[in-house]
Coordinates of C-alpha atoms and ligand atoms in Angstrom, one line a residue:
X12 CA 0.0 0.0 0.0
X13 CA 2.8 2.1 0.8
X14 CA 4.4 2.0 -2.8
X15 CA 1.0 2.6 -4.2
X16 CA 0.5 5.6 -2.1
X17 CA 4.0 7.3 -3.4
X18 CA 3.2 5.9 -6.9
X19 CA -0.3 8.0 -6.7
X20 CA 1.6 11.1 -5.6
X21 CA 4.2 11.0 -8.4
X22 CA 1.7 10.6 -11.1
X23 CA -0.1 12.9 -9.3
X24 CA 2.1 15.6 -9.0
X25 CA 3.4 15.4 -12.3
X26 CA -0.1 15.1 -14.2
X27 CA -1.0 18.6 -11.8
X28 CA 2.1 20.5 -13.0
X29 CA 1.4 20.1 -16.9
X30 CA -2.3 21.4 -16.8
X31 CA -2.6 24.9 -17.7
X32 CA -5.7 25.8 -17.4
X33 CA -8.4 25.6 -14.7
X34 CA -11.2 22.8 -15.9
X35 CA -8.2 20.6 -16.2
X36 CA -6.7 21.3 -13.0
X37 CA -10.4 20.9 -10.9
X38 CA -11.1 17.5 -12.9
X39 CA -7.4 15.8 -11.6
X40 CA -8.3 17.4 -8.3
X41 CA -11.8 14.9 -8.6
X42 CA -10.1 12.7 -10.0
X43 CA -7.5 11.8 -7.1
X44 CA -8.8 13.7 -3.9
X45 CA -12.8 13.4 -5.0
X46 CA -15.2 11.0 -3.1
X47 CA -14.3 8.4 -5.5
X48 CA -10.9 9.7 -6.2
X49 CA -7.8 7.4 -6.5
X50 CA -6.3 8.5 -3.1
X51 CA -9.7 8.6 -1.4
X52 CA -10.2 5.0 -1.9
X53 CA -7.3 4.2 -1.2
X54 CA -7.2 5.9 2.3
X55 CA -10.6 4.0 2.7
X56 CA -8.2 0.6 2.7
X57 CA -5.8 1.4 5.4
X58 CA -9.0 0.5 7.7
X59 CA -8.8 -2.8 6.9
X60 CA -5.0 -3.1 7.6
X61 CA -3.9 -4.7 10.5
X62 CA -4.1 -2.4 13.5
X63 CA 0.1 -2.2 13.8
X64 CA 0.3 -0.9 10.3
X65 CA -2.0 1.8 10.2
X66 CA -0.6 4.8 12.0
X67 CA 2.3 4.4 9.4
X68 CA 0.5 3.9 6.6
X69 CA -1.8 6.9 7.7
X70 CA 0.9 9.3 8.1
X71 CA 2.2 8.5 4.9
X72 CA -1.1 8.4 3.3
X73 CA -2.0 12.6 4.4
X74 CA 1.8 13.9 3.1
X75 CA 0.8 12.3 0.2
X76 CA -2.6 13.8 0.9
X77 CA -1.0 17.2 1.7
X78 CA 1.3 17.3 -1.1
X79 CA -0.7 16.9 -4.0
X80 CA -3.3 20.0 -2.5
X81 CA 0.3 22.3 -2.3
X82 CA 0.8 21.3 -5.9
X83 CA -2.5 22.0 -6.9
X84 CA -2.8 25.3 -5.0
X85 CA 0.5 26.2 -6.6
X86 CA -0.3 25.0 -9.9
X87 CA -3.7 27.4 -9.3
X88 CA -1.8 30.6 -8.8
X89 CA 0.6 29.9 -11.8
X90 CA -2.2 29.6 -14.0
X91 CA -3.6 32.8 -12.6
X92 CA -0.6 34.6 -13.4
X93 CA -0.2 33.1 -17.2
X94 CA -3.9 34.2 -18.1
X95 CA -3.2 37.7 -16.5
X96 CA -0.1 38.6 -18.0
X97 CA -1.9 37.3 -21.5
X98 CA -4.9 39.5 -20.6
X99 CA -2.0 42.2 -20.3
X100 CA -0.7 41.4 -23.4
X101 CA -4.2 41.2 -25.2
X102 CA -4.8 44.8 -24.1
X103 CA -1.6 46.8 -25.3
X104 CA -2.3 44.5 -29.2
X105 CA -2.4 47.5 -31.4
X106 CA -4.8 46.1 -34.3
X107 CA -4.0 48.6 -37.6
X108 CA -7.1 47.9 -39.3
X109 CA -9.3 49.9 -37.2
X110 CA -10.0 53.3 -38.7
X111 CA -8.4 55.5 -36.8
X112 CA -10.8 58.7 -34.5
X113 CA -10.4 61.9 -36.0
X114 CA -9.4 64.3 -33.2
X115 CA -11.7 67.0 -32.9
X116 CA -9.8 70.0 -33.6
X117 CA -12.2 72.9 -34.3
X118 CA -12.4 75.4 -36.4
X119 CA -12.6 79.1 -37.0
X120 CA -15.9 80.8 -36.4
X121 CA -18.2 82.0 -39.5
X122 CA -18.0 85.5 -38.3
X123 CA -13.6 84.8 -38.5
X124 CA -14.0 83.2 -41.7
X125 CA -16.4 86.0 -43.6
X126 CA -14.1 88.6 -41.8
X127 CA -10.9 87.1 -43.2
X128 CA -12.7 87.1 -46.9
X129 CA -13.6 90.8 -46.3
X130 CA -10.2 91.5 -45.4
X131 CA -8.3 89.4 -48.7
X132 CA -10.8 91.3 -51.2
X133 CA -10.1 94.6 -49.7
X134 CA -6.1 93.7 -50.1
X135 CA -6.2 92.8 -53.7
X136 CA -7.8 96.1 -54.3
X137 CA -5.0 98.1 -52.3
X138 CA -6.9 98.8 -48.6
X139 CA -4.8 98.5 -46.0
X140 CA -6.2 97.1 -42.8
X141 CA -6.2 98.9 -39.5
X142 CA -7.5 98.4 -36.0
X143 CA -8.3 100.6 -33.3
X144 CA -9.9 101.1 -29.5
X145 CA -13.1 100.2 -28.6
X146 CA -13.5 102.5 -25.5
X147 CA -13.3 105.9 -28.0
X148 CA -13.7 109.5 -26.8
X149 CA -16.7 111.5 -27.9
X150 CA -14.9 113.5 -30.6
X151 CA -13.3 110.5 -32.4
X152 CA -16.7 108.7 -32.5
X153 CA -18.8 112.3 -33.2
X154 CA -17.0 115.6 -33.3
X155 CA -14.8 114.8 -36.1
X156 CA -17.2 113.3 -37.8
X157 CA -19.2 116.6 -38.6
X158 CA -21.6 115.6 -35.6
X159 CA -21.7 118.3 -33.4
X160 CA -23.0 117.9 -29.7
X161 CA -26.4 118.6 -30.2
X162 CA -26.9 116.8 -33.4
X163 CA -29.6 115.1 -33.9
X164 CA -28.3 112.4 -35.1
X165 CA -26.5 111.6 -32.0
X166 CA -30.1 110.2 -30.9
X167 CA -29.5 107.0 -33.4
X168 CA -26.7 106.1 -32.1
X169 CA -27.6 105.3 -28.7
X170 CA -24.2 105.7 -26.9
X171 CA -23.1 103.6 -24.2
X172 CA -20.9 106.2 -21.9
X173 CA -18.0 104.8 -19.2
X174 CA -18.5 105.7 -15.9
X175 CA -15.6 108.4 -15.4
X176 CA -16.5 109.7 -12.3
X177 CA -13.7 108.4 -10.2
X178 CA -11.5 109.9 -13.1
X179 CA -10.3 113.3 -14.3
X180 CA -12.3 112.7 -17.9
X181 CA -14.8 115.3 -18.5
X182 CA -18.4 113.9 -18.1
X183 CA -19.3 112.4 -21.4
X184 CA -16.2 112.0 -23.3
X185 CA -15.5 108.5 -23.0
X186 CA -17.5 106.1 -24.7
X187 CA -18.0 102.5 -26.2
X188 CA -17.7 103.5 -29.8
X189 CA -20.8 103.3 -31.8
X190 CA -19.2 102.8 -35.5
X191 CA -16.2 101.7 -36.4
X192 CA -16.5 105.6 -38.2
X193 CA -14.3 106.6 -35.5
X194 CA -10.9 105.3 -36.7
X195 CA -11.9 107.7 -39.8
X196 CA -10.1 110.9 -37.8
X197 CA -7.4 108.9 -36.0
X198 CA -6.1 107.3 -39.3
X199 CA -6.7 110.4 -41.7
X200 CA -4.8 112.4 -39.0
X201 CA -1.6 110.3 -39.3
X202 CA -1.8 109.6 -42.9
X203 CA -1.8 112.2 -45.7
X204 CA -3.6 111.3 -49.2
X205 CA -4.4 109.2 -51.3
X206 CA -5.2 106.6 -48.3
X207 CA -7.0 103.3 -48.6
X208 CA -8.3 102.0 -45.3
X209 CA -10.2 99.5 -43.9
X210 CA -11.0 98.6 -40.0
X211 CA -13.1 95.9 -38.6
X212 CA -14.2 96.2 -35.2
X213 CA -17.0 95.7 -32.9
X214 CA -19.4 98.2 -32.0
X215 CA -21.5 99.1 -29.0
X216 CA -25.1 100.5 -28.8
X217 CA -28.0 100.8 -25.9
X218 CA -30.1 98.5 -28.7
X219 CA -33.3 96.6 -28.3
X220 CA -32.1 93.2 -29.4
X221 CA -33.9 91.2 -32.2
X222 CA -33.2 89.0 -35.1
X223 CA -31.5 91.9 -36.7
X224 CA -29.9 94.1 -34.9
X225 CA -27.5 93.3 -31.4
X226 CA -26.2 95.9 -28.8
X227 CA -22.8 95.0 -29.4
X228 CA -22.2 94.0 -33.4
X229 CA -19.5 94.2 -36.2
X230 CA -18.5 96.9 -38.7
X231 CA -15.7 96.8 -41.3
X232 CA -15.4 100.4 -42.0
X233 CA -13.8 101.4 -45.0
X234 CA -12.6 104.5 -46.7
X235 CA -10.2 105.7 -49.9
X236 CA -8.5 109.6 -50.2
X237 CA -7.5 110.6 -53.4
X238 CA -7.6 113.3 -55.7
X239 CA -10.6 113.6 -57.9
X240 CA -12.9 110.1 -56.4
X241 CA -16.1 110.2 -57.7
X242 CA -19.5 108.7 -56.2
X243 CA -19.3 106.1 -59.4
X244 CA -15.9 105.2 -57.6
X245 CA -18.0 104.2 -54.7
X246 CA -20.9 102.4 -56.7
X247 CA -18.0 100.3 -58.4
X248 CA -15.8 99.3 -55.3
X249 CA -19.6 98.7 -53.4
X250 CA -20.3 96.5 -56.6
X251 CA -17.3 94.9 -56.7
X252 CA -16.3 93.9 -52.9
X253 CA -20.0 92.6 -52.1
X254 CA -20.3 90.5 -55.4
X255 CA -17.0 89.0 -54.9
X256 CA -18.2 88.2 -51.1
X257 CA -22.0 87.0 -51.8
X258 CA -21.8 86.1 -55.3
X259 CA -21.9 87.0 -58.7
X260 CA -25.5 86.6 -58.7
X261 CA -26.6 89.0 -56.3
X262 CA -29.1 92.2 -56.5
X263 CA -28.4 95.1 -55.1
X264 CA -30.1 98.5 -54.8
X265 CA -28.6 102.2 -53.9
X266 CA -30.8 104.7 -52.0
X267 CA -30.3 108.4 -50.5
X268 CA -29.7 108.7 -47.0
X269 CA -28.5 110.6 -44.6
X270 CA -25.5 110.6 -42.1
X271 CA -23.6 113.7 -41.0
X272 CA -20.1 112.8 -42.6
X273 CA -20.7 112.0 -45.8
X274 CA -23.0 114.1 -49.1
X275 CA -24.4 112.5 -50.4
X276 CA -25.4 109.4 -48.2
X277 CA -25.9 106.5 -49.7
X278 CA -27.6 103.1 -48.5
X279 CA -26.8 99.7 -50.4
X280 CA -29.5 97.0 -50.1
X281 CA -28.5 93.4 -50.7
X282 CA -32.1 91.1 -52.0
X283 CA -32.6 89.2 -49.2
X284 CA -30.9 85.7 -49.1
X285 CA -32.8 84.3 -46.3
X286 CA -36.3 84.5 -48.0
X287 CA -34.8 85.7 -52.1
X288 CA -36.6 89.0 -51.7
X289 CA -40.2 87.2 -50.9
X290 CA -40.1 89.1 -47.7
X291 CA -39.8 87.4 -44.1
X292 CA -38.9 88.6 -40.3
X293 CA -35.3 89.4 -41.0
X294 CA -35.8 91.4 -43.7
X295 CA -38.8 93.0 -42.2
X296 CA -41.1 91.8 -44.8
X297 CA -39.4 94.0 -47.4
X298 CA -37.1 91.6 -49.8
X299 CA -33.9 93.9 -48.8
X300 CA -31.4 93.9 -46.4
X301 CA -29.5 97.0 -45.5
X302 CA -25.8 95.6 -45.9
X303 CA -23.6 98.6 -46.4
X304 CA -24.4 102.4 -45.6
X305 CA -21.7 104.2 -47.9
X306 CA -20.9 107.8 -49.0
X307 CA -18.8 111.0 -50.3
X308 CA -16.8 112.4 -47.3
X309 CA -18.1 115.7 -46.3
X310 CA -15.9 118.3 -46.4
X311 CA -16.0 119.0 -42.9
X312 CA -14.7 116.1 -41.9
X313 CA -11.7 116.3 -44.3
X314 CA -11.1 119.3 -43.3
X315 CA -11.1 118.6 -39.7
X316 CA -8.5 116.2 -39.9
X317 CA -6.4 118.6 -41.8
X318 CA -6.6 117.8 -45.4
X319 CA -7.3 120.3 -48.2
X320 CA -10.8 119.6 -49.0
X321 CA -10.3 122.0 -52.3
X322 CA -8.1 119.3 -54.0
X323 CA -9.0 115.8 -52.0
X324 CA -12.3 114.0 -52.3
X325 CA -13.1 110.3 -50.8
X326 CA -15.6 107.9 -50.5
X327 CA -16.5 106.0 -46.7
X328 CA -18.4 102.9 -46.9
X329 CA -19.2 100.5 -43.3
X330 CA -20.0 96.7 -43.6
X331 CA -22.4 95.7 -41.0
X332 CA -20.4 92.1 -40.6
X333 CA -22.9 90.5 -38.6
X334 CA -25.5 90.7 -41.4
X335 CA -23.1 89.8 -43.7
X336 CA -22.5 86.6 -42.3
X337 CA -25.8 85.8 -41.6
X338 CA -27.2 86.8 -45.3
X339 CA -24.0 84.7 -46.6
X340 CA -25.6 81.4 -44.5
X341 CA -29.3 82.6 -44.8
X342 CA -29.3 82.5 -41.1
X343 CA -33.1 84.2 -40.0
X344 CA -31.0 85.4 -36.5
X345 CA -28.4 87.7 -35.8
X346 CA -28.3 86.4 -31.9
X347 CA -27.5 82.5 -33.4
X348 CA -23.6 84.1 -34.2
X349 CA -23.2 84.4 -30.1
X350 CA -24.5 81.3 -29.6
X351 CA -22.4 78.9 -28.3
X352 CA -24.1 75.4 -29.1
X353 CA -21.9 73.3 -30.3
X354 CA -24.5 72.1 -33.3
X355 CA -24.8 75.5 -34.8
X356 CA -21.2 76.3 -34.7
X357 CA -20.6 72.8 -36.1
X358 CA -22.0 73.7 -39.0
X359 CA -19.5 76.2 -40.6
Ligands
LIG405 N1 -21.1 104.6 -39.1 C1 -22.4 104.5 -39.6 C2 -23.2 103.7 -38.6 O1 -22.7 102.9 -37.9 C3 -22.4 103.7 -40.9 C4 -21.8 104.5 -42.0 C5 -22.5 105.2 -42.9 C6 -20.4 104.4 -42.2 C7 -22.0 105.9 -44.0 C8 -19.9 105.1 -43.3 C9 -20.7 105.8 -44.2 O2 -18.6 105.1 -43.5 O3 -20.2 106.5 -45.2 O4 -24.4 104.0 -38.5

């Protein structure tokens, strides 16, 4: 009994250390320590041995007992390890065949884009492009402008003011500017004629928002110095610029008008894009969009900024960018270009 006891724990122990994987390992484990198993039964003998034998016999019979559970508790945690570090393995597999995720990486907003288009048409035709201070003073944004104080045409413009009272400024005279008109006197000042200019900027004004108009919206303002300019100058460069921006296709319209800077004023009106000139809320039911308020310098501004209104003439001419953009996308709402959700932006 003895030599069949070490001859079960040899097969044992060697049959245990070549199984790899669990089912294996439990089924040996039945299959020599089950109810029925091989060492079970024969344990079950040493009863019948003679009384003298049996402690022996016994002792010998649980190492044997004892050392095939070690190697199958061993053999357990080896196989643990081998599936883990394959698991590992599995995970870090690169496969190539998958398409690969396109990073998200954004892009520039339509109010950037149309801005930059403005800015490359007004290049090719010889504007240069300026910038300039949103906070303005009052006689940037008004007095050299030809509008006095008391104008009355101040009372369009519904003027934000700064809250200088802590400062030295005289009441009044620091503003959020109201048209991008102001950088007229500041550049004209520095620069003698012919000049070709063009500034983009936002704008402020105390405005009831709706789905055309904002209190804080964009301007490209644009003007051009020179001896002996002409109001056909104007209708051409207006022709040109907004055909190459919206389309060769486009209608447009000239009216009279009147702002304080220029004479004669003149108003362009683009056919509406977002209903084709059927008429709808952001047109105001007439087919026509005001895009581009234009005109011929007055004289009194030129001459306030030092020129010699005798032998200069210009044209001035403001974009309203907003609308731009939103005829160019046939967008029915100003307020959608401030909007930050993600599935308008997306879009563009
Ligand atoms: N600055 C005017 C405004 O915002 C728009 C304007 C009209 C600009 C006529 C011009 C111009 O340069 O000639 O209401």
């Amino acid at each position: 009994m003895e030599e069949e006891l070490i001859q079960i724990k040899n097969t044992a122990v060697s049959l245990i250390l070549d199984i790899l994987d669990r089912k294996t390992l439990e089924e040996v484990k039945l299959q020599f320590l089950g109810r029925s198993g091989k060492l079970t039964l024969v344990i079950k003998e040493i009863a019948k041995l003679p009384k003298e034998d049996r402690p022996e016999v016994g002792r010998l019979a649980n190492e044997v007992k004892k050392a095939i559970e070690d190697t199958i508790a061993n053999q357990e945690l080896r196989i643990r390890q081998l599936t883990d570090q394959e698991s590992g393995e599995r995970k870090e597999k690169i496969d190539t065949s998958v398409p690969g995720i396109k990073p998200d990486i954004g892009h520039l907003h339509p109010m950037t884009q149309v801005l930059m288009d403005v800015v490359d048409v007004f290049k090719t035709i010889g504007f240069q492009v300026a910038d300039g201070p949103e906070i303005e003073t009052d006689y940037y944004n008004f007095e050299v402008l030809n509008i006095p104080k008391d104008h009355p045409s101040r009372d369009t413009q519904q003027t934000l003011f700064l809250d200088t009272r802590k400062s030295k400024v005289v009441p009044g005279e620091v503003i959020l500017r109201t048209q991008t008109s102001a950088m007229q006197g500041r550049i004209m000042e520095k620069i003698k004629p012919p000049v070709r200019a063009i500034v983009p900027g936002k704008n402020f004004r105390y405005e009831q928002v709706d789905a055309s108009h904002g209190f804080e919206f964009w301007q490209v303002e644009g003007f051009l110095v020179d001896t002996s300019v002409r109001l056909t100058d104007l209708f051409g460069t207006i022709d040109y610029v907004l055909r190459k921006l919206m389309g060769e296709g486009i209608k447009l319209k000239f009216a009279t008008t009147n702002f304080p800077f220029v004479e004669p004023g003149v108003d362009t009106y683009i056919q509406c894009t977002v209903c084709n000139g059927r008429g709808c809320s952001f047109c105001k039911q007439s087919g026509w969009s005001e895009i581009m308020p234009a005109g011929m310098i007055h004289p009194n501004v030129l001459k306030a900024v030092g020129y010699d209104s005798q032998k200069v003439t210009g044209f001035a001419f403001a974009i309203g960018l907003s609308r731009l953009v939103t005829l160019r996308y046939q967008m029915d709402d100003l307020r959608l270009l401030t909007n930050p959700d993600m599935r308008i932006l997306e879009q563009f």
